[in-house]
Each structure stands twice: as structure tokens, then as C-alpha cells.
Coordinates of C-alpha atoms and ligand atoms in Angstrom, one line a residue:
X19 CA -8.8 -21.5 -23.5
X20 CA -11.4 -19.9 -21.6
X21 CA -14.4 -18.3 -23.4
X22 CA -13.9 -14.6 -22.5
X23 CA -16.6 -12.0 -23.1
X24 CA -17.1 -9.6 -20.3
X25 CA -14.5 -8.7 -17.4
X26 CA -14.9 -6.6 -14.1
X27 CA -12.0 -4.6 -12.7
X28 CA -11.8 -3.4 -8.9
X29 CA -10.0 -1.4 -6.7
X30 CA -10.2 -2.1 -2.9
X31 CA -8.1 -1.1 0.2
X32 CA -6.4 2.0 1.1
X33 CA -5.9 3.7 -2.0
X34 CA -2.6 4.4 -3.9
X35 CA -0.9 6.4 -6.5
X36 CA -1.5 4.3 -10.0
X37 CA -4.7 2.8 -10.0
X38 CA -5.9 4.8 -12.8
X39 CA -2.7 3.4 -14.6
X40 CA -3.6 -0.3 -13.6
X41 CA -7.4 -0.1 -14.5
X42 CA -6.3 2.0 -17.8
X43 CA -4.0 -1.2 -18.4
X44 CA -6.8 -3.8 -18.5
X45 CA -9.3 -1.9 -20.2
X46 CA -6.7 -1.2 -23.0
X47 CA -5.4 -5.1 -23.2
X48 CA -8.6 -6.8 -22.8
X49 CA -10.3 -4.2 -25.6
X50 CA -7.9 -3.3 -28.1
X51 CA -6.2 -7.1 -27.3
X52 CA -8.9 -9.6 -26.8
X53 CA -12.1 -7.4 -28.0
X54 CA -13.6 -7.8 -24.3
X55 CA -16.3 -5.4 -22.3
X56 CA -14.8 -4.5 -19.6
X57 CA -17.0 -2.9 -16.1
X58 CA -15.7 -0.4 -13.3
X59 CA -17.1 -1.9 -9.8
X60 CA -17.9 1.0 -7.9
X61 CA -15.9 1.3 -4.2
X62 CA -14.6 -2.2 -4.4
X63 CA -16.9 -5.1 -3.7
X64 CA -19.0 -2.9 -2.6
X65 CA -20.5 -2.2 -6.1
X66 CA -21.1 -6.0 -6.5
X67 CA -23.1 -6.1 -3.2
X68 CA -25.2 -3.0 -4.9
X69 CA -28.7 -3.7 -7.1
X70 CA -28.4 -2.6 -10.2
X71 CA -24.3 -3.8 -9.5
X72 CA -22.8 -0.5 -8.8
X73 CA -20.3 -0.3 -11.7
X74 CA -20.0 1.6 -15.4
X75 CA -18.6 -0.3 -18.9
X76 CA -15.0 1.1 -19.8
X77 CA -14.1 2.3 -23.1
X78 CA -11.3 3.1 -24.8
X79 CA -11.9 7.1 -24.6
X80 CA -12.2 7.2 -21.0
X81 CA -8.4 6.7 -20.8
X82 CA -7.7 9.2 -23.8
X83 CA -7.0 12.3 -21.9
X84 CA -5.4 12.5 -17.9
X85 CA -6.3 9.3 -16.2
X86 CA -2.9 7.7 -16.3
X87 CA -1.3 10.8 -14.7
X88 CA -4.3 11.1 -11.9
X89 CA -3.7 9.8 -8.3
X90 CA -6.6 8.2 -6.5
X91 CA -8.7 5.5 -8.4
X92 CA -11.6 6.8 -11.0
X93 CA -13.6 3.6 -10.0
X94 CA -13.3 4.5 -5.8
X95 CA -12.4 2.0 -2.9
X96 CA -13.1 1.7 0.4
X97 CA -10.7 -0.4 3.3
X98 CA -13.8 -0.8 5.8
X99 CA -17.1 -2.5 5.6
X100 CA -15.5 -6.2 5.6
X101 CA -18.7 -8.3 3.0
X102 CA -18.3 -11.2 6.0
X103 CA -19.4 -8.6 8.9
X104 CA -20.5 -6.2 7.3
X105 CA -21.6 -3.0 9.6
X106 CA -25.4 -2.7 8.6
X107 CA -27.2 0.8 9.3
X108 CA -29.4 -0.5 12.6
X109 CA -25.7 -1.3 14.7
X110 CA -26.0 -4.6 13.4
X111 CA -23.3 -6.7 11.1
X112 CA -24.1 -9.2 8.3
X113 CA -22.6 -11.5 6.0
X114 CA -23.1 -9.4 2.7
X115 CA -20.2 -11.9 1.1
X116 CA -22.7 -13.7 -1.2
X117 CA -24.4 -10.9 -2.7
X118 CA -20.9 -10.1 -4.2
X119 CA -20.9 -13.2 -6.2
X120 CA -24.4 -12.8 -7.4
X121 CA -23.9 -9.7 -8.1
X122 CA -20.9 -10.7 -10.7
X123 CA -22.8 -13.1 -12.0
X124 CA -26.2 -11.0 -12.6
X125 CA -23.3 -8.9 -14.3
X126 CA -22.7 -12.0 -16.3
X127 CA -18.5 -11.7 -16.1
X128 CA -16.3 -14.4 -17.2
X129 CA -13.8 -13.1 -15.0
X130 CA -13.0 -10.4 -12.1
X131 CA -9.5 -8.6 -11.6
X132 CA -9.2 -6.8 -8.0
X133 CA -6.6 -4.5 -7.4
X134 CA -5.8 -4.8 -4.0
X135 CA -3.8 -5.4 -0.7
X136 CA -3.3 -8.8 0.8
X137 CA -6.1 -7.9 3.3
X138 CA -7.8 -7.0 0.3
X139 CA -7.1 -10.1 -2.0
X140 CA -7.8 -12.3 1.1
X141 CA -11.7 -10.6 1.0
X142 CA -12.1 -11.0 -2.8
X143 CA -10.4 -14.7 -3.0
X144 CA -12.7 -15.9 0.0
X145 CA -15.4 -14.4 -2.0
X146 CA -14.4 -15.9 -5.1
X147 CA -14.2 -19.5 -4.2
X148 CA -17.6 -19.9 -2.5
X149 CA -19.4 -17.8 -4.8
X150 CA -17.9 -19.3 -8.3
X151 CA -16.0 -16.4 -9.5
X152 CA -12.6 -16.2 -11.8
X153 CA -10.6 -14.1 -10.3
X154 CA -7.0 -12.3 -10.9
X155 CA -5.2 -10.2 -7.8
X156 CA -2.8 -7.4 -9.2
X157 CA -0.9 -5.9 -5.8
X158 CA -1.2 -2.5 -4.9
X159 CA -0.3 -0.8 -1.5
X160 CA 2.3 1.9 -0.3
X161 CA 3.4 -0.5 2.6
X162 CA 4.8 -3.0 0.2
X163 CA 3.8 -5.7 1.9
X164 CA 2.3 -8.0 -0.4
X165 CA 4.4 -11.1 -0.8
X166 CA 6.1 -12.6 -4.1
X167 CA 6.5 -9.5 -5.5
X168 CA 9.5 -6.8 -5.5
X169 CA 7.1 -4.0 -5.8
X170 CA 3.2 -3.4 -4.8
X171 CA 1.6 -0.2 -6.9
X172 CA 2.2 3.2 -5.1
X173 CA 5.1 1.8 -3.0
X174 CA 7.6 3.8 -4.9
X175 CA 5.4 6.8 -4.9
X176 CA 5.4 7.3 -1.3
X177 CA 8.8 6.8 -1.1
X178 CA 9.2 9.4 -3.5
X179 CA 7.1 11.6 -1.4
X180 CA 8.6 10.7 1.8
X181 CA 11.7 11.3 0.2
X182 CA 10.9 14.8 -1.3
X183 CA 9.8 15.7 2.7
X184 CA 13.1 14.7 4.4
X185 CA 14.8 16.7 1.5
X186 CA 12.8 19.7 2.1
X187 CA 13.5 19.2 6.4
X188 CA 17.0 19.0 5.2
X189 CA 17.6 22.5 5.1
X190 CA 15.3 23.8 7.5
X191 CA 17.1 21.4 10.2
X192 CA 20.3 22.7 9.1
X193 CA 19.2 26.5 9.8
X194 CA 18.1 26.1 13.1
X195 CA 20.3 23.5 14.7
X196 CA 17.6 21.4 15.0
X197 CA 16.6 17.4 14.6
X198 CA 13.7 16.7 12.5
X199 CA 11.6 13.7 12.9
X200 CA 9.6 12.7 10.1
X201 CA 7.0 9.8 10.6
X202 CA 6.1 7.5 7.4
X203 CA 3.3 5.2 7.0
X204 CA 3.5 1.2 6.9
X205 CA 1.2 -0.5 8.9
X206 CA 3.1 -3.3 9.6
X207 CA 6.3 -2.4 8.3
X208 CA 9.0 -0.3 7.7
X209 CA 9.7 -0.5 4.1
X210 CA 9.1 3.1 3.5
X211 CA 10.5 4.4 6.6
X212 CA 14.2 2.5 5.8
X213 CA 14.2 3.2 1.5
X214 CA 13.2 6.8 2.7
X215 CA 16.2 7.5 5.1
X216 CA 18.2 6.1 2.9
X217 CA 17.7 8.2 0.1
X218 CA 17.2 11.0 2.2
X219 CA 20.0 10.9 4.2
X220 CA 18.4 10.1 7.7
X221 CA 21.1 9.7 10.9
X222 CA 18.9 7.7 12.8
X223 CA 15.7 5.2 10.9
X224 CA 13.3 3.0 13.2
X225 CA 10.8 0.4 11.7
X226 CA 9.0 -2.4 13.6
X227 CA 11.3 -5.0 12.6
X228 CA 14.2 -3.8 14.5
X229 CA 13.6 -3.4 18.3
X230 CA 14.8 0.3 19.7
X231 CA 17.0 1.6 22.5
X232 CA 16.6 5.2 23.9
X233 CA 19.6 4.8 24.0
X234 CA 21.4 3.6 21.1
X235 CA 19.1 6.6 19.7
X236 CA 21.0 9.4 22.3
X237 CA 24.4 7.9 21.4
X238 CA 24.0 8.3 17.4
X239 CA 22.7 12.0 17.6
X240 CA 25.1 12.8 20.2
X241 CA 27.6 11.6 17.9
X242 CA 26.3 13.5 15.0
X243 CA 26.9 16.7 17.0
X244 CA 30.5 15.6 18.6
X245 CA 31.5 15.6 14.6
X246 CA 30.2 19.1 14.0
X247 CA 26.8 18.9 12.1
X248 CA 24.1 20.9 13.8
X249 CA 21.4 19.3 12.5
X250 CA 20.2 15.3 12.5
X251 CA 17.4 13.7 10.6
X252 CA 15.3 10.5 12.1
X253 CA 12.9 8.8 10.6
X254 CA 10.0 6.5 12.1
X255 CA 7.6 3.9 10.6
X256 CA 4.4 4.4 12.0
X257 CA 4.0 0.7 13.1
X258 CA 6.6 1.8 15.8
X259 CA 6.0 0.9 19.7
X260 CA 6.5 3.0 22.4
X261 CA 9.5 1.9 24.8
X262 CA 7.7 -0.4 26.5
X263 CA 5.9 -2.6 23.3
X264 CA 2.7 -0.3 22.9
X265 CA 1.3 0.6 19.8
X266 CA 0.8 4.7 19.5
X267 CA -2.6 4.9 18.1
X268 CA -5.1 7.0 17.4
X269 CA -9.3 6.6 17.6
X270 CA -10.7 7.7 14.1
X271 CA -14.5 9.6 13.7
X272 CA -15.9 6.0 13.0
X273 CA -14.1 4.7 16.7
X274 CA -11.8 2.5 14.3
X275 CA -8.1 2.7 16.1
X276 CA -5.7 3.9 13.4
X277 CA -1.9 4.0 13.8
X278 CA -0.1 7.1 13.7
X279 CA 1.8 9.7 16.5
X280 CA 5.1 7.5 17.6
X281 CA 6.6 10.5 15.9
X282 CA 5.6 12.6 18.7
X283 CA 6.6 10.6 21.3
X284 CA 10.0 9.8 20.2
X285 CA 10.3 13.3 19.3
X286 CA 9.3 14.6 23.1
X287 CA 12.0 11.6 24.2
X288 CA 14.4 12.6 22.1
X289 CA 14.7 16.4 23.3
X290 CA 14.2 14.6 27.1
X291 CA 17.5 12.1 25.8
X292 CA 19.7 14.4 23.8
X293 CA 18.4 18.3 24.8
X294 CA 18.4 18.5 21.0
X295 CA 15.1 20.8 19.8
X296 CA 13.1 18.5 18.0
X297 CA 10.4 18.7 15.4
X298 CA 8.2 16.3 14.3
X299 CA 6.3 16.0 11.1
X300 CA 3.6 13.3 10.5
X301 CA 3.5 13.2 6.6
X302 CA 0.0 10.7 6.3
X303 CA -1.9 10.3 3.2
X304 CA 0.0 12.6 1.3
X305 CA 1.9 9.5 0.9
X306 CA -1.1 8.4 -1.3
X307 CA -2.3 10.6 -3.1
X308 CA -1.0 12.7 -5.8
X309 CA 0.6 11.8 -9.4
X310 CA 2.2 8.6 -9.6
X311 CA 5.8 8.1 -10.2
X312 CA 6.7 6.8 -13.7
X313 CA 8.1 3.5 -11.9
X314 CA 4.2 2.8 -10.8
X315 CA 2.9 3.6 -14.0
X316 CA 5.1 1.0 -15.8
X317 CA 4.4 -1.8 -12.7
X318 CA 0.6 -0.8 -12.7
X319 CA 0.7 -1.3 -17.0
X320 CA 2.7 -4.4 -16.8
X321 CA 0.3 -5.7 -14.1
X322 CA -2.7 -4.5 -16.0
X323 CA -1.8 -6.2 -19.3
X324 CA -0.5 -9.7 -17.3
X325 CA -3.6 -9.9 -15.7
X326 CA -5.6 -9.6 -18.7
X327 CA -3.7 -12.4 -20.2
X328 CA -3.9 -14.9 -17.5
X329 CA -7.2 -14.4 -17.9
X330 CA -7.4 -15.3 -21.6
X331 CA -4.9 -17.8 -20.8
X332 CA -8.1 -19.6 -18.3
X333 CA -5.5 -19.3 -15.4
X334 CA -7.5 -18.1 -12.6
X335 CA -7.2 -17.4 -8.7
X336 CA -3.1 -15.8 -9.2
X337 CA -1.6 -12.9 -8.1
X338 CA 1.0 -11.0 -10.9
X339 CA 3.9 -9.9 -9.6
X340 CA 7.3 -8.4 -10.4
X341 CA 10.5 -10.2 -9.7
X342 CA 13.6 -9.9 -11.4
X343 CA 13.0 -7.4 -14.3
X344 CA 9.8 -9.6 -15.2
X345 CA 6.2 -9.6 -14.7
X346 CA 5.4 -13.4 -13.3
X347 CA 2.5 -14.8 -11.5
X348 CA 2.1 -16.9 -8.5
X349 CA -0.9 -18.4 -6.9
X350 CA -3.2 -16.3 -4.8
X351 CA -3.7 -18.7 -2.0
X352 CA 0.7 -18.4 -1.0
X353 CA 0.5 -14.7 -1.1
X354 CA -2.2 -15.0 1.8
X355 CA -0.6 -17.2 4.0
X356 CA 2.7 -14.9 3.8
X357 CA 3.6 -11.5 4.6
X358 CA 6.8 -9.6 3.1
X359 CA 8.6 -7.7 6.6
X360 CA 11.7 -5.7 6.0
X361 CA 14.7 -8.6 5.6
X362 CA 17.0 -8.4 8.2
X363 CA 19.7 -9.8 6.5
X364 CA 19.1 -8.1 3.3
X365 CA 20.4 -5.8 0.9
X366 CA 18.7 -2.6 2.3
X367 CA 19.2 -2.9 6.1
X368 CA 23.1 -4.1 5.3
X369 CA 23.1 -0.8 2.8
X370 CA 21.4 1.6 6.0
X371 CA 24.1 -0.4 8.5
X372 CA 26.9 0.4 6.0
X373 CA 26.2 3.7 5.8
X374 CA 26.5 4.4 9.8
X375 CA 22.3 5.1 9.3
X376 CA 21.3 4.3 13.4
X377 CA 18.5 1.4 13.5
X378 CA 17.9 1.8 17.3
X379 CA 19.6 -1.6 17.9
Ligands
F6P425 O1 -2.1 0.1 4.2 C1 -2.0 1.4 3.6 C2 -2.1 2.5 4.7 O2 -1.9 3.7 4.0 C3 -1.2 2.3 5.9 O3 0.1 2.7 5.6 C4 -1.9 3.2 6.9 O4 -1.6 2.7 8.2 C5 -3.3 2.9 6.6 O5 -3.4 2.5 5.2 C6 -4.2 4.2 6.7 O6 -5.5 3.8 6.5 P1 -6.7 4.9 6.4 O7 -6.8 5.4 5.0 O8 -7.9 4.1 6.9 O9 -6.4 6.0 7.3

């Protein structure tokens, strides 16, 4: 058994609807359970690389009142600003990577549980190995990309969001003879995209996985209207291509290049293909934020309360993770050498094929 006094909790990455549900979770176990302090680091590892450590202890009546219910994270996060080149305020970059470890150890934890993506975990784990620190990944991320485990915290949010959109283009579709295009997040896949035409009852659903035809697109809406529905739903993952393999991408304030607009150009191609009028909605971070579904809560709780326990359990450097109705673990170092794509041969692309749903293949 490890000797357990003092925890840190983090969130980092893009983030997602129940955090606040997942830090709640450890602060509750490792008090109430194990009679730990437990610290909030500020905006990831940022508030380790900080002096004084950027962070503030947790207690029991923080969580009393709204938190589980509140989207966003209470502790804050950032995606940018990589602690191995990290963008210094002269142009330059630096290796900030070790000031993260000393900064959990001037902290004196015993142990440090990030909340993160895999690029996320991959940061902290580096991190943790050359600087000495204990460390336990929880997955979050709407994309749901992390491998090892069925779900990743906000996933099932932003489907229900996504979901809620198509069902609200549904009817507006249907009154103008229109199609609708709605364009979903995933950065690298099209989970999201293919759950929410599913449930939403999309005609046409492209993700990166599966390689696109104009034309296979044409045939299914033209088909739609030869049976007599004026209206067809598509939607795209935003990791899409353009016809010819390029990403659609857009240059952010800081000059990062962030995906998002296939939906517009497979909207203008579609009206070009089909003659259909076409309208295109780009839904974004609304995917994010807002309250979390009760399915996160209850993963981000579960995952919250494993974690803590691994840790007094001294089993360090694992990811939890939920497979078949259970909260397991697995080691950190396998979920960063894999990623977790849309399976071909799966359940949900045989259930989409099934249904007559259009793939673009
Ligand atoms: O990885 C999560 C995610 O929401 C992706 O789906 C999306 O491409 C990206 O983050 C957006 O990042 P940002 O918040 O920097 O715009």
C-alpha cells in the first residue's frame, strides 16, 4: 500500500461536458474515503509550471451546491502550450516539461490524476516518468477516441447535442423541401458524426473512415426524392476531406489550423450534384459545453472514484476505463500507442448500413 496524504487533480485538452462531475468524484472518494487533501491544478499543467503552483485545496462544500450539473471544468484547461515546446512570450519555445514535476513535488503530492485526452495523457505520462510523478489518466473527450475504453467523458453529451440539432433541422427540412447538412466535430473520427445520424435519422452520414463518392452521395438523395420525401438529412464529421484527399481547414486568431467547413463544401457540391437547396449548419463547441448528460455524470463518477482507488491501491501510470458494464483499468503506456477509429466491421456502421443510412461508399 502506498502512503497517501495529498493528491492533485487536472483537467487538460479540449474541454468537455462532466469534468466538474469527474473532479467532484475524486475529491469526494479520496476525502470522505481515504481522508486525503486533495488540490485543483489551475489550466492543466500549466498550474504546475506556475510559482506558487497554480492550484486551490478541494473540499467537500465546494461540490455541495451546482458543480455536478455545470459544463466546462471549475479548475480550467487549455489544449495549446505543449510543456516540451512551450511558446514563450519573446517568439521563442522552451522545454517547460520539468518545472511540472517540481512543481508537484514543491506541492508535495503522493500522487496526480489528469483528466485528459490521449494527446493529453501522452503530455502528462512523458511528464510523469522523467520527473518522478504517480500518476492516474481518467479519459475525457467528445471525439471518443481514447482507446480501451467504450466511453471517453462528454462523448455521449455531444451526441446528445448533435442529436437534439438534426432533430430540430428535421422539421425545418421538411417545410421547405430542403436537405440539411449538419457538420459534427471529431478530429480524427467519426464517432459522433455516425451515432448522431443514426439516432437522428440522417439519409446520408460521412466520417473519415469511409472514403466518399460524389456520387454514391447524388444516387442516395436522388433516391430519397424518387420515394416521395422532400426533405434529406446528411451529416459530416469534421475530419472529412474534400474530393480530392484535402483537409478543409481553417487558420485560428493564434495562426494554429483548426478543422472545420467540409460542411460547406459538400453542401455547395451537393446542390451542384443533386439541384437539391442545401443548408449547412456547423454546430462547433456547442458540442462541449453545456450540462452534461446523466450517462457522463455516472462515467465521470465511476472514473473519479476508480482512480482514487488505484491510487490507494499504489497502482500508478493506468488509465480507467469502461468496458462491459464495468469500470476496469489498463496501463497508460497501450492507450498511447493506439487510437480507437470508427470499426468498420462493427456494430454501428453494420446498424447505419442496415438501415439504408448512405456512407458515401
Ligand atoms: O478534440 C476535441 C475537439 O473538440 C475536436 O472535436 C475539435 O476538432 C477540437 O477539439 C477543437 O479544438 P479547439 O477548442 O481548439 O477549437
Amino acid at each position: 500500500m502506498a502512503e497517501i496524504g495529498r493528491i492533485g487533480v487536472l483537467t487538460s485538452g479540449g474541454d468537455c461536458a462532466g469534468l466538474n462531475a469527474a473532479i467532484r468524484a475524486v475529491a469526494q472518494r479520496a476525502i470522505l474515503g481515504y481522508g486525503w487533501r486533495v488540490f485543483g491544478i489551475h489550466e492543466g499543467t500549466r498550474g504546475l509550471m506556475d510559482r506558487p503552483v497554480g492550484c486551490r485545496e478541494l473540499t467537500l462544500s465546494m461540490f455541495d451546491g451546482n458543480v455536478l450539473r455545470m459544463g466546462g471544468t471549475i479548475l480550467g484547461t487549455t489544449n495549446h502550450g505543449d510543456p516540451f515546446h512551450f511558446p514563450m512570450p519573446d517568439g521563442s519555445y522552451r522545454d517547460r516539461s520539468a518545472e511540472i514535476a517540481e512543481g508537484y513535488h514543491e506541492l508535495g503530492l503522493d500522487a496526480l490524476i489528469a483528466i485528459g485526452g490521449d494527446g493529453s495523457l501522452s503530455i502528462v505520462r512523458r511528464i510523469a516518468e522523467q520527473g518522478g510523478m504517480k500518476l492516474i489518466g481518467i479519459p475525457k473527450t467528445i471525439d471518443n477516441d481514447v482507446p480501451f475504453t467504450e466511453n471517453a467523458i462528454g462523448y455521449v453529451t455531444a451526441v446528445d447535442v448533435a442529436t437534439e440539432a438534426l432533430d430540430r433541422l428535421q422539421p425545418t427540412a421538411a417545410s421547405h423541401n430542403r436537405v440539411m447538412l449538419l457538420e459534427v466535430m471529431g478530429r480524427d473520427n467519426g464517432h459522433i458524426a455516425i451515432n448522431t445520424g443514426i439516432a437522428g435519422g440522417a439519409d446520408v452520414i460521412l466520417i473519415p473512415e469511409i472514403p466518399y463518392t460524389m456520387q454514391s452521395v447524388r444516387q442516395k438523395l436522388e433516391a430519397v426524392r424518387a420515394a416521395g420525401r422532400n426533405f434529406g438529412l446528411v451529416v459530416v464529421a469534421e475530419a472529412v476531406k474534400t474530393e480530392n484527399g484535402e483537409p478543409v481547414i481553417t487558420l485560428g486568431h493564434d495562426g494554429k489550423q483548426r478543422l472545420g467547413g467540409v460542411g460547406h463544401y459538400l453542401g455547395r457540391r451537393i446542390t451542384e450534384e443533386t439541384g437539391a437547396e442545401t443548408r449547412v449548419t456547423v454546430l462547433g463547441h456547442t458540442q462541449r459545453g453545456g450540462t452534461p448528460s446523466p450517462r457522463d455524470r455516472i462515467f465521470a463518477s465511476a472514473f473519479g472514484v476508480h482512480a482514487v482507488d488505484l491510487v490507494a491501491q499504489g497502482k500508478f501510470d493506468r488509465m480507467v476505463a469502461w468496458a462491459n458494464r464495468a469500470v476496469i483499468d489498463v496501463p497508460l503506456r497501450d492507450v498511447i500507442d493506439h487510437n480507437h477509429p470508427v470499426d468498420l466491421n462493427g456494430a454501428i456502421v453494420h446498424t447505419a448500413r442496415g438501415l439504408g443510412i448512405c456512407l458515401g461508399d
